[in-house]
Amino acid sequence: QAPEDGDVSIVQNDSDGPSVEWFRDAKFGMFVHWGVSSQTGGQWRGENYYGITEWLWRRSEASREDYLGLLDTFDPQGFDADEWVSLAKEAGAKYIVVTAKHHDGVAMFDTDFSDYDVTDGAPFGRDPMKELSIAAEKEGIRLGFYYSQFQDWEHPDGGGNEWEYDPAGKDFSVYQQEKAIPQLDELLTNYGDVALIWFDTPGDSTLESARQFVDFVRERQPDTLISSRIGHGLGDYQNYRDSEIPVVHESSRPFEAIFPHNESWGYTALDTNFKSTTELLHILADVASKGGNFLLNVGPDGNGKIPEASVNRFREIGKWMDVNGESIYGTSASPFAPVPWGTVTQRDGAVYLHVLEAPASREIFLPSGDLNIRQAKLLATGKRLSVTTVEGGLKIGLPDDMPDSRNSVVALYHNDGLLDTASI
Ligand code: H79
């Protein structure tokens, strides 16, 4: 079953919830899936596990001893929090979300409420969440924690581990009270400002249980945002399915579209089919044109290193952002129906045309004649472009040599303020 975020038609946000403005404006973030299973890269005990490697325990149905034995070898001496944070920064990401605890139940931070953490329970002996929080604070980038609130395959009463424990004898509230809530307490107490808690897959958790998580986060850090995968229509922003971009985003909550770089969130040695930079830049423009954030994943390996292919792509995105960031950060959804040559974003007094496929005619049509345009130019070069009023809209002339074959942005500066979304 695909992870869904519950019934989004019943949004039960508390009206005095945290401000989502920074999140709405951020537009690009770095997701990090890292855990003890990252050591295997999908190859374990003579078997190849193609696809999502963070599900290794469930997929292999290994015994508790065997899977949790991966802690005994977890010693990523190559982990450097500054390196990860600098890469995010260089790429133009405004926030980082890192797996503090995934479904396997292993804490990637120092916890007093489980024996299974990488600090006391592994040779590593360091607290990577602590190191990341310090590095992020230093670089001025926000840090959020992924915390699997329902599935916990290590705790006998955790959700989603029926192959290991008898469901009939389980009491989810025991897990919630003795592990999940106390660990969230640690994460919201010992790591400075927590930008968000990325709850995932509500499973068959109850509304009461979800409410308890929300109330607890609010009480500890009132500004911390909560993902909609807490379920039951709760949460401060909306997640869609993995790798899904909505056709139109209709909720008043901001949204986030999440993508892995290849076919796994956790590190895999079996899949080098990374999405190209072009593809990633198109996703970025597409998501922004719907008004949302693009959260792009990396899966560092068992030594704490982000795969070179991901590093290169993040750097390329950063170079594009340096030139074209004006058309992404702080923008809102396109006011136009879909256009064949690309996507559109806007802010007060500006419309940005993301030309993903420049037509051979070197002319693009915008279905609005109402724009009171002062200037049209290519962001990359500053080159002025011609704008002509034609039947039903505007025609913009493009040069033969577009500056960036992946996405060249045309900025139209006008005098009409912010245009009504989807009104044209
Ligand atoms: O953290 C990432 C995923 O591990 C997590 N959400 C994203 C952000 C996630 N939780 N649930 N799912 C994804 C759905 C996964 C379903 C399956 Fe499977 C896992 C299908 C294939 C692997 C079930 C278990 C069927 C095969 C193994």
Coordinates of C-alpha atoms and ligand atoms in Angstrom, one line a residue:
Q1 CA 0.0 0.0 0.0
A2 CA 1.3 3.4 -1.0
P3 CA 1.9 5.8 1.9
E4 CA -0.9 8.4 1.9
D5 CA -1.5 11.3 4.1
G6 CA -5.0 10.5 5.3
D7 CA -8.1 12.3 4.3
V8 CA -7.0 15.7 3.2
S9 CA -10.6 16.9 2.9
I10 CA -10.8 17.2 6.7
V11 CA -8.1 19.7 7.6
Q12 CA -8.1 20.0 11.3
N13 CA -5.3 22.5 11.8
D14 CA -5.4 24.4 15.0
S15 CA -5.9 28.0 14.0
D16 CA -3.1 29.1 16.3
G17 CA -0.7 26.7 14.7
P18 CA 2.8 27.6 13.7
S19 CA 3.6 30.0 10.8
V20 CA 4.3 28.2 7.5
E21 CA 5.7 31.2 5.7
W22 CA 9.3 30.1 5.7
F23 CA 8.2 26.7 4.4
R24 CA 6.0 28.2 1.7
D25 CA 8.9 30.3 0.5
A26 CA 11.7 27.7 0.8
K27 CA 10.8 25.8 -2.4
F28 CA 13.8 23.4 -2.2
G29 CA 15.0 21.1 0.4
M30 CA 17.4 18.1 0.9
F31 CA 16.0 14.9 2.2
V32 CA 18.5 12.4 3.8
H33 CA 17.8 8.7 4.3
W34 CA 20.5 7.2 6.4
G35 CA 20.5 4.3 8.7
V36 CA 22.2 1.0 9.7
S37 CA 20.8 -0.6 6.5
S38 CA 22.8 1.9 4.4
Q39 CA 25.8 -0.3 5.1
T40 CA 24.4 -3.0 2.9
G41 CA 23.6 -0.9 -0.2
G42 CA 20.9 -3.5 -0.9
Q43 CA 23.3 -6.4 -0.9
W44 CA 23.0 -8.5 2.2
R45 CA 23.8 -12.1 3.1
G46 CA 24.2 -13.1 -0.5
E47 CA 20.9 -11.5 -1.7
N48 CA 20.3 -8.5 -3.8
Y49 CA 17.5 -6.2 -2.7
Y50 CA 16.6 -4.0 -5.6
G51 CA 14.4 -1.0 -4.8
I52 CA 14.1 0.6 -1.4
T53 CA 16.9 -0.5 0.8
E54 CA 15.6 1.2 4.0
W55 CA 13.0 -1.6 4.1
L56 CA 15.7 -4.2 4.3
W57 CA 14.6 -5.7 7.6
R58 CA 11.0 -6.2 6.4
R59 CA 12.0 -7.3 2.9
S60 CA 14.5 -9.9 4.1
E61 CA 12.3 -10.9 7.1
A62 CA 15.6 -11.3 9.0
S63 CA 15.4 -12.2 12.6
R64 CA 15.7 -9.4 15.2
E65 CA 19.2 -10.5 16.1
D66 CA 20.4 -10.6 12.5
Y67 CA 19.0 -7.2 11.5
L68 CA 19.9 -5.3 14.7
G69 CA 23.3 -6.9 14.4
L70 CA 24.0 -4.3 11.7
L71 CA 24.5 -1.9 14.6
D72 CA 27.6 -3.8 15.6
T73 CA 29.4 -2.8 12.4
F74 CA 28.0 0.7 12.1
D75 CA 31.0 3.0 12.1
P76 CA 30.8 5.6 9.4
Q77 CA 34.1 7.4 9.9
G78 CA 33.6 9.3 6.7
F79 CA 30.5 11.1 8.1
D80 CA 31.1 14.8 8.1
A81 CA 28.0 16.9 9.0
D82 CA 29.6 20.1 7.6
E83 CA 30.0 18.4 4.3
W84 CA 26.3 17.4 4.0
V85 CA 25.1 20.8 5.2
S86 CA 27.5 22.7 2.8
L87 CA 26.3 20.6 -0.1
A88 CA 22.7 21.5 0.8
K89 CA 23.6 25.1 1.0
E90 CA 25.6 25.1 -2.2
A91 CA 22.6 23.5 -4.0
G92 CA 20.3 26.3 -2.7
A93 CA 18.3 24.0 -0.4
K94 CA 16.7 26.0 2.4
Y95 CA 16.1 23.0 4.7
I96 CA 17.3 19.5 5.4
V97 CA 15.1 16.6 6.6
V98 CA 17.1 13.7 8.0
T99 CA 15.9 10.2 9.2
A100 CA 16.3 10.4 13.0
K101 CA 14.4 7.1 13.2
H102 CA 13.1 5.2 10.2
H103 CA 10.7 2.2 10.3
D104 CA 13.5 -0.1 11.6
G105 CA 13.2 1.6 14.9
V106 CA 17.0 2.3 15.2
A107 CA 17.7 5.8 16.6
M108 CA 20.3 7.8 14.6
F109 CA 20.7 9.9 17.7
D110 CA 21.6 9.5 21.4
T111 CA 18.5 8.2 23.1
D112 CA 17.8 6.9 26.6
F113 CA 14.7 5.2 25.5
S114 CA 16.1 2.4 23.4
D115 CA 19.2 0.3 23.4
Y116 CA 19.3 0.6 19.6
D117 CA 21.0 3.8 18.8
V118 CA 24.1 4.6 16.9
T119 CA 25.7 6.4 19.8
D120 CA 25.8 3.9 22.6
G121 CA 24.6 0.9 20.6
A122 CA 27.3 1.0 17.8
P123 CA 31.1 1.4 17.5
F124 CA 30.4 4.8 15.9
G125 CA 29.7 6.3 19.3
R126 CA 28.9 9.7 17.9
D127 CA 25.5 11.5 17.6
P128 CA 25.1 12.4 13.9
M129 CA 21.8 14.4 14.6
K130 CA 23.7 16.5 17.1
E131 CA 26.5 17.1 14.6
L132 CA 24.0 18.0 11.9
S133 CA 22.1 20.4 14.2
I134 CA 25.3 22.2 15.0
A135 CA 26.4 22.4 11.3
A136 CA 23.0 23.5 10.1
E137 CA 22.8 26.2 12.8
K138 CA 26.2 27.5 11.7
E139 CA 25.2 27.6 8.0
G140 CA 21.8 29.1 8.7
I141 CA 19.9 26.2 7.2
R142 CA 16.9 24.7 8.8
L143 CA 16.9 21.1 10.1
G144 CA 14.0 18.8 10.4
F145 CA 13.7 15.2 11.6
Y146 CA 12.0 12.3 9.9
Y147 CA 10.5 10.2 12.7
S148 CA 8.5 7.1 11.8
Q149 CA 5.7 7.4 14.4
F150 CA 3.7 4.4 13.5
Q151 CA 6.0 1.7 12.0
D152 CA 8.6 0.7 14.5
W153 CA 9.9 -2.8 13.8
E154 CA 12.2 -2.9 16.7
H155 CA 9.7 -2.3 19.5
P156 CA 7.4 -5.2 20.2
D157 CA 4.4 -2.9 20.3
G158 CA 5.3 -0.8 17.3
G159 CA 3.3 -0.8 14.2
G160 CA 3.9 -2.7 10.9
N161 CA 6.1 -5.6 12.3
E162 CA 3.6 -8.4 12.2
W163 CA 6.1 -10.8 10.7
E164 CA 8.1 -10.6 13.9
Y165 CA 5.5 -10.1 16.6
D166 CA 1.9 -11.4 17.1
P167 CA -0.4 -8.5 16.3
A168 CA -3.0 -9.9 18.8
G169 CA -0.6 -9.3 21.7
K170 CA 0.4 -5.8 20.7
D171 CA -0.5 -2.5 22.4
F172 CA 0.4 0.5 20.3
S173 CA 0.0 2.9 23.2
V174 CA 2.7 1.2 25.1
Y175 CA 5.1 1.9 22.2
Q176 CA 3.9 5.4 21.9
Q177 CA 4.2 6.2 25.6
E178 CA 7.5 4.4 26.3
K179 CA 9.4 5.0 23.1
A180 CA 8.0 7.4 20.5
I181 CA 6.9 10.3 22.8
P182 CA 10.1 10.2 24.9
Q183 CA 12.3 10.1 21.8
L184 CA 10.4 13.0 20.3
D185 CA 11.0 14.8 23.6
E186 CA 14.7 14.2 23.2
L187 CA 14.7 15.4 19.6
L188 CA 12.7 18.5 20.5
T189 CA 14.9 19.3 23.5
N190 CA 18.5 18.5 22.7
Y191 CA 18.9 19.7 19.1
G192 CA 18.0 23.4 19.1
D193 CA 15.2 24.7 16.9
V194 CA 13.6 21.8 15.0
A195 CA 12.2 23.1 11.7
L196 CA 9.8 20.2 11.3
I197 CA 9.0 16.7 12.2
W198 CA 8.5 14.5 9.1
F199 CA 6.0 11.9 10.4
D200 CA 5.5 9.1 7.9
T201 CA 2.7 6.6 7.1
P202 CA 0.0 6.7 9.7
G203 CA -0.9 3.0 9.1
D204 CA -3.9 2.2 11.2
S205 CA -3.0 4.6 14.0
T206 CA -5.9 6.3 15.6
L207 CA -6.9 10.0 15.5
E208 CA -6.3 10.1 19.3
S209 CA -2.7 8.8 18.8
A210 CA -2.0 11.3 16.0
R211 CA -3.4 14.1 18.1
Q212 CA -1.2 13.2 20.9
F213 CA 1.9 13.4 18.7
V214 CA 0.8 16.8 17.3
D215 CA 0.0 18.2 20.8
F216 CA 3.3 17.0 22.1
V217 CA 5.3 18.6 19.3
R218 CA 3.3 21.9 19.8
E219 CA 4.0 21.8 23.5
R220 CA 7.7 21.4 23.1
Q221 CA 8.4 23.6 20.1
P222 CA 5.3 25.6 19.0
D223 CA 7.1 26.7 15.7
T224 CA 7.9 23.2 14.5
L225 CA 5.9 22.1 11.5
I226 CA 4.3 18.7 11.2
S227 CA 3.9 16.8 7.9
S228 CA 0.5 15.6 6.8
R229 CA 1.6 12.0 7.0
I230 CA 0.8 12.1 10.6
G231 CA -2.6 11.2 9.1
H232 CA -6.2 12.0 10.0
G233 CA -6.1 15.3 8.1
L234 CA -3.7 16.8 10.6
G235 CA -0.4 18.5 9.8
D236 CA 0.8 21.9 8.8
Y237 CA 1.7 21.1 5.3
Q238 CA 0.7 18.5 2.8
N239 CA 2.6 15.6 1.4
Y240 CA 1.5 13.7 -1.7
R241 CA 2.6 10.2 -2.5
D242 CA 6.2 9.4 -3.0
S243 CA 7.4 10.9 -6.3
E244 CA 4.0 12.6 -7.0
I245 CA 3.4 16.1 -8.2
P246 CA -0.2 17.2 -8.0
V247 CA -1.9 18.3 -11.2
V248 CA -3.3 21.2 -9.2
H249 CA -2.7 21.8 -5.5
E250 CA -6.0 23.0 -4.0
S251 CA -5.5 23.0 -0.3
S252 CA -4.6 26.2 1.6
R253 CA -1.8 24.3 3.3
P254 CA 1.6 24.5 1.5
F255 CA 2.8 21.3 0.0
E256 CA 6.0 19.3 -0.5
A257 CA 6.8 16.9 -3.3
I258 CA 9.4 14.2 -2.4
F259 CA 11.6 12.4 -4.8
P260 CA 14.5 9.9 -4.5
H261 CA 17.4 10.3 -6.8
N262 CA 17.1 6.7 -8.1
E263 CA 14.7 4.0 -7.1
S264 CA 15.7 3.9 -3.4
W265 CA 15.6 6.4 -0.5
G266 CA 18.3 4.6 1.4
Y267 CA 21.7 4.0 -0.2
T268 CA 21.8 1.3 -2.8
A269 CA 24.8 0.0 -4.7
L270 CA 22.4 -1.8 -7.2
D271 CA 20.9 1.2 -8.9
T272 CA 23.0 3.8 -10.6
N273 CA 20.0 5.1 -12.7
F274 CA 20.0 8.6 -11.1
K275 CA 17.6 11.1 -12.5
S276 CA 19.5 13.6 -14.6
T277 CA 20.1 17.2 -13.6
T278 CA 17.7 18.2 -16.4
E279 CA 15.0 16.0 -15.0
L280 CA 15.6 17.4 -11.5
L281 CA 15.5 21.0 -12.7
H282 CA 12.2 20.2 -14.5
I283 CA 10.7 18.7 -11.4
L284 CA 11.9 21.8 -9.4
A285 CA 10.2 24.2 -11.9
D286 CA 7.1 22.0 -12.1
V287 CA 6.6 21.8 -8.4
A288 CA 7.2 25.5 -7.9
S289 CA 4.7 26.3 -10.6
K290 CA 2.1 24.4 -8.5
G291 CA 3.2 26.4 -5.5
G292 CA 5.1 23.7 -3.6
N293 CA 8.5 22.6 -2.3
F294 CA 10.7 20.0 -3.9
L295 CA 12.3 17.8 -1.3
L296 CA 15.1 15.9 -3.1
N297 CA 16.6 12.8 -1.4
V298 CA 20.1 11.6 -1.0
G299 CA 21.1 8.3 0.5
P300 CA 24.5 8.4 2.1
D301 CA 26.4 5.1 2.3
G302 CA 27.6 3.1 5.3
N303 CA 30.6 5.3 5.5
G304 CA 28.5 8.5 5.7
K305 CA 29.4 9.6 2.2
I306 CA 26.8 11.0 -0.2
P307 CA 27.1 9.2 -3.6
E308 CA 29.1 11.2 -6.1
A309 CA 26.3 11.2 -8.6
S310 CA 24.0 12.9 -6.1
V311 CA 26.7 15.4 -5.1
N312 CA 27.2 16.4 -8.7
R313 CA 23.6 16.9 -9.3
F314 CA 23.1 19.0 -6.2
R315 CA 26.0 21.2 -7.3
E316 CA 24.5 21.6 -10.8
I317 CA 21.1 22.6 -9.3
G318 CA 23.0 25.1 -7.1
K319 CA 24.6 26.7 -10.2
W320 CA 21.3 27.0 -11.8
M321 CA 19.7 28.5 -8.7
D322 CA 22.5 31.1 -8.4
V323 CA 21.4 32.4 -11.8
N324 CA 17.6 31.7 -11.7
G325 CA 16.7 31.6 -7.9
E326 CA 14.7 34.7 -8.3
S327 CA 12.1 32.6 -10.3
I328 CA 11.9 30.0 -7.5
Y329 CA 12.3 31.2 -4.0
G330 CA 9.3 33.0 -2.5
T331 CA 7.2 32.5 -5.6
S332 CA 3.7 31.2 -5.9
A333 CA 1.7 29.0 -8.2
S334 CA 1.2 29.8 -11.9
P335 CA -1.8 31.9 -12.6
F336 CA -2.1 30.2 -16.0
A337 CA -3.5 27.0 -17.3
P338 CA -0.7 24.6 -18.4
V339 CA 1.5 25.9 -21.2
P340 CA 3.1 23.6 -23.7
W341 CA 6.7 25.0 -23.5
G342 CA 7.2 24.8 -19.8
T343 CA 5.9 26.1 -16.5
V344 CA 5.2 29.4 -14.9
T345 CA 5.9 30.9 -11.4
Q346 CA 5.1 34.4 -10.1
R347 CA 5.5 36.9 -7.4
D348 CA 4.1 40.4 -6.9
G349 CA 4.8 42.3 -10.1
A350 CA 6.7 39.5 -11.9
V351 CA 5.8 36.4 -13.9
Y352 CA 8.6 33.9 -14.7
L353 CA 8.3 31.7 -17.7
H354 CA 10.4 28.6 -17.3
V355 CA 11.1 27.6 -20.9
L356 CA 11.8 23.9 -20.6
E357 CA 11.4 23.2 -24.3
A358 CA 11.9 26.2 -26.5
P359 CA 9.8 25.8 -29.7
A360 CA 11.6 25.8 -33.0
S361 CA 9.6 28.9 -34.0
R362 CA 11.4 30.7 -31.2
E363 CA 8.2 32.2 -30.1
I364 CA 6.1 31.4 -27.0
F365 CA 2.6 32.3 -26.4
L366 CA 1.2 33.3 -23.0
P367 CA -2.6 33.2 -22.7
S368 CA -3.1 36.7 -21.2
G369 CA -3.2 40.0 -22.8
D370 CA -3.8 41.8 -19.5
L371 CA -0.2 42.0 -18.3
N372 CA 1.0 45.6 -18.1
I373 CA 4.6 44.7 -18.9
R374 CA 7.5 47.0 -18.1
Q375 CA 10.2 44.7 -19.2
A376 CA 10.9 41.2 -20.4
K377 CA 14.3 39.6 -20.1
L378 CA 16.2 36.3 -19.8
L379 CA 17.3 35.9 -16.2
A380 CA 20.6 34.2 -17.2
T381 CA 21.9 36.9 -19.5
G382 CA 19.8 39.9 -18.9
K383 CA 19.0 40.0 -22.6
R384 CA 15.8 42.0 -23.3
L385 CA 13.1 40.1 -25.2
S386 CA 10.3 41.4 -27.4
V387 CA 6.7 41.1 -26.2
T388 CA 3.8 41.5 -28.7
T389 CA 0.1 41.6 -28.0
V390 CA -1.7 39.1 -30.2
E391 CA -5.2 37.6 -30.3
G392 CA -5.9 36.1 -26.8
G393 CA -2.6 36.8 -25.3
L394 CA 1.1 37.7 -25.6
K395 CA 3.8 36.5 -27.8
I396 CA 7.4 36.5 -26.5
G397 CA 10.3 36.2 -28.9
L398 CA 13.1 34.0 -27.9
P399 CA 16.7 34.1 -29.1
D400 CA 18.2 31.3 -31.2
D401 CA 20.8 30.6 -28.6
M402 CA 18.9 30.0 -25.4
P403 CA 21.3 30.3 -22.4
D404 CA 20.3 27.0 -20.8
S405 CA 18.8 24.1 -22.7
R406 CA 17.4 22.6 -19.4
N407 CA 15.5 25.7 -18.3
S408 CA 16.0 29.2 -19.4
V409 CA 13.8 31.6 -17.4
V410 CA 12.1 34.6 -19.0
A411 CA 11.2 37.3 -16.4
L412 CA 8.2 39.5 -17.2
Y413 CA 8.1 42.5 -14.9
H414 CA 4.6 44.1 -14.9
N415 CA 2.5 46.6 -12.9
D416 CA -0.4 44.3 -12.0
G417 CA 0.7 42.9 -8.6
L418 CA 0.0 39.3 -7.9
L419 CA -2.2 37.6 -10.5
D420 CA -5.1 35.5 -9.4
T421 CA -4.0 31.8 -9.4
A422 CA -5.7 29.7 -12.1
S423 CA -7.9 32.7 -13.2
I424 CA -6.4 32.9 -16.6
Ligands
H79_1 O1 11.0 6.8 3.8 C1 10.6 6.4 2.5 C2 10.0 5.1 2.5 O2 10.7 4.1 3.2 C3 8.7 5.3 3.3 N1 8.3 6.7 2.9 C4 9.4 7.3 2.1 C5 9.5 8.7 2.3 C6 7.7 4.4 3.0 N2 6.9 3.8 3.9 N3 6.1 3.0 3.4 N4 6.3 3.0 2.1 C7 7.3 3.8 1.8 C8 5.6 2.1 1.2 C9 6.4 1.0 0.9 C10 5.9 -0.2 0.3 C11 6.8 -1.2 -0.2 FE1 7.3 -3.1 -0.1 C12 8.1 -1.4 0.4 C13 6.7 -1.8 -1.4 C14 7.9 -2.3 -1.7 C15 8.8 -2.0 -0.6 C16 6.1 -4.3 1.0 C17 7.3 -4.4 1.5 C18 6.2 -4.8 -0.3 C19 7.5 -5.1 -0.5 C20 8.2 -4.8 0.6

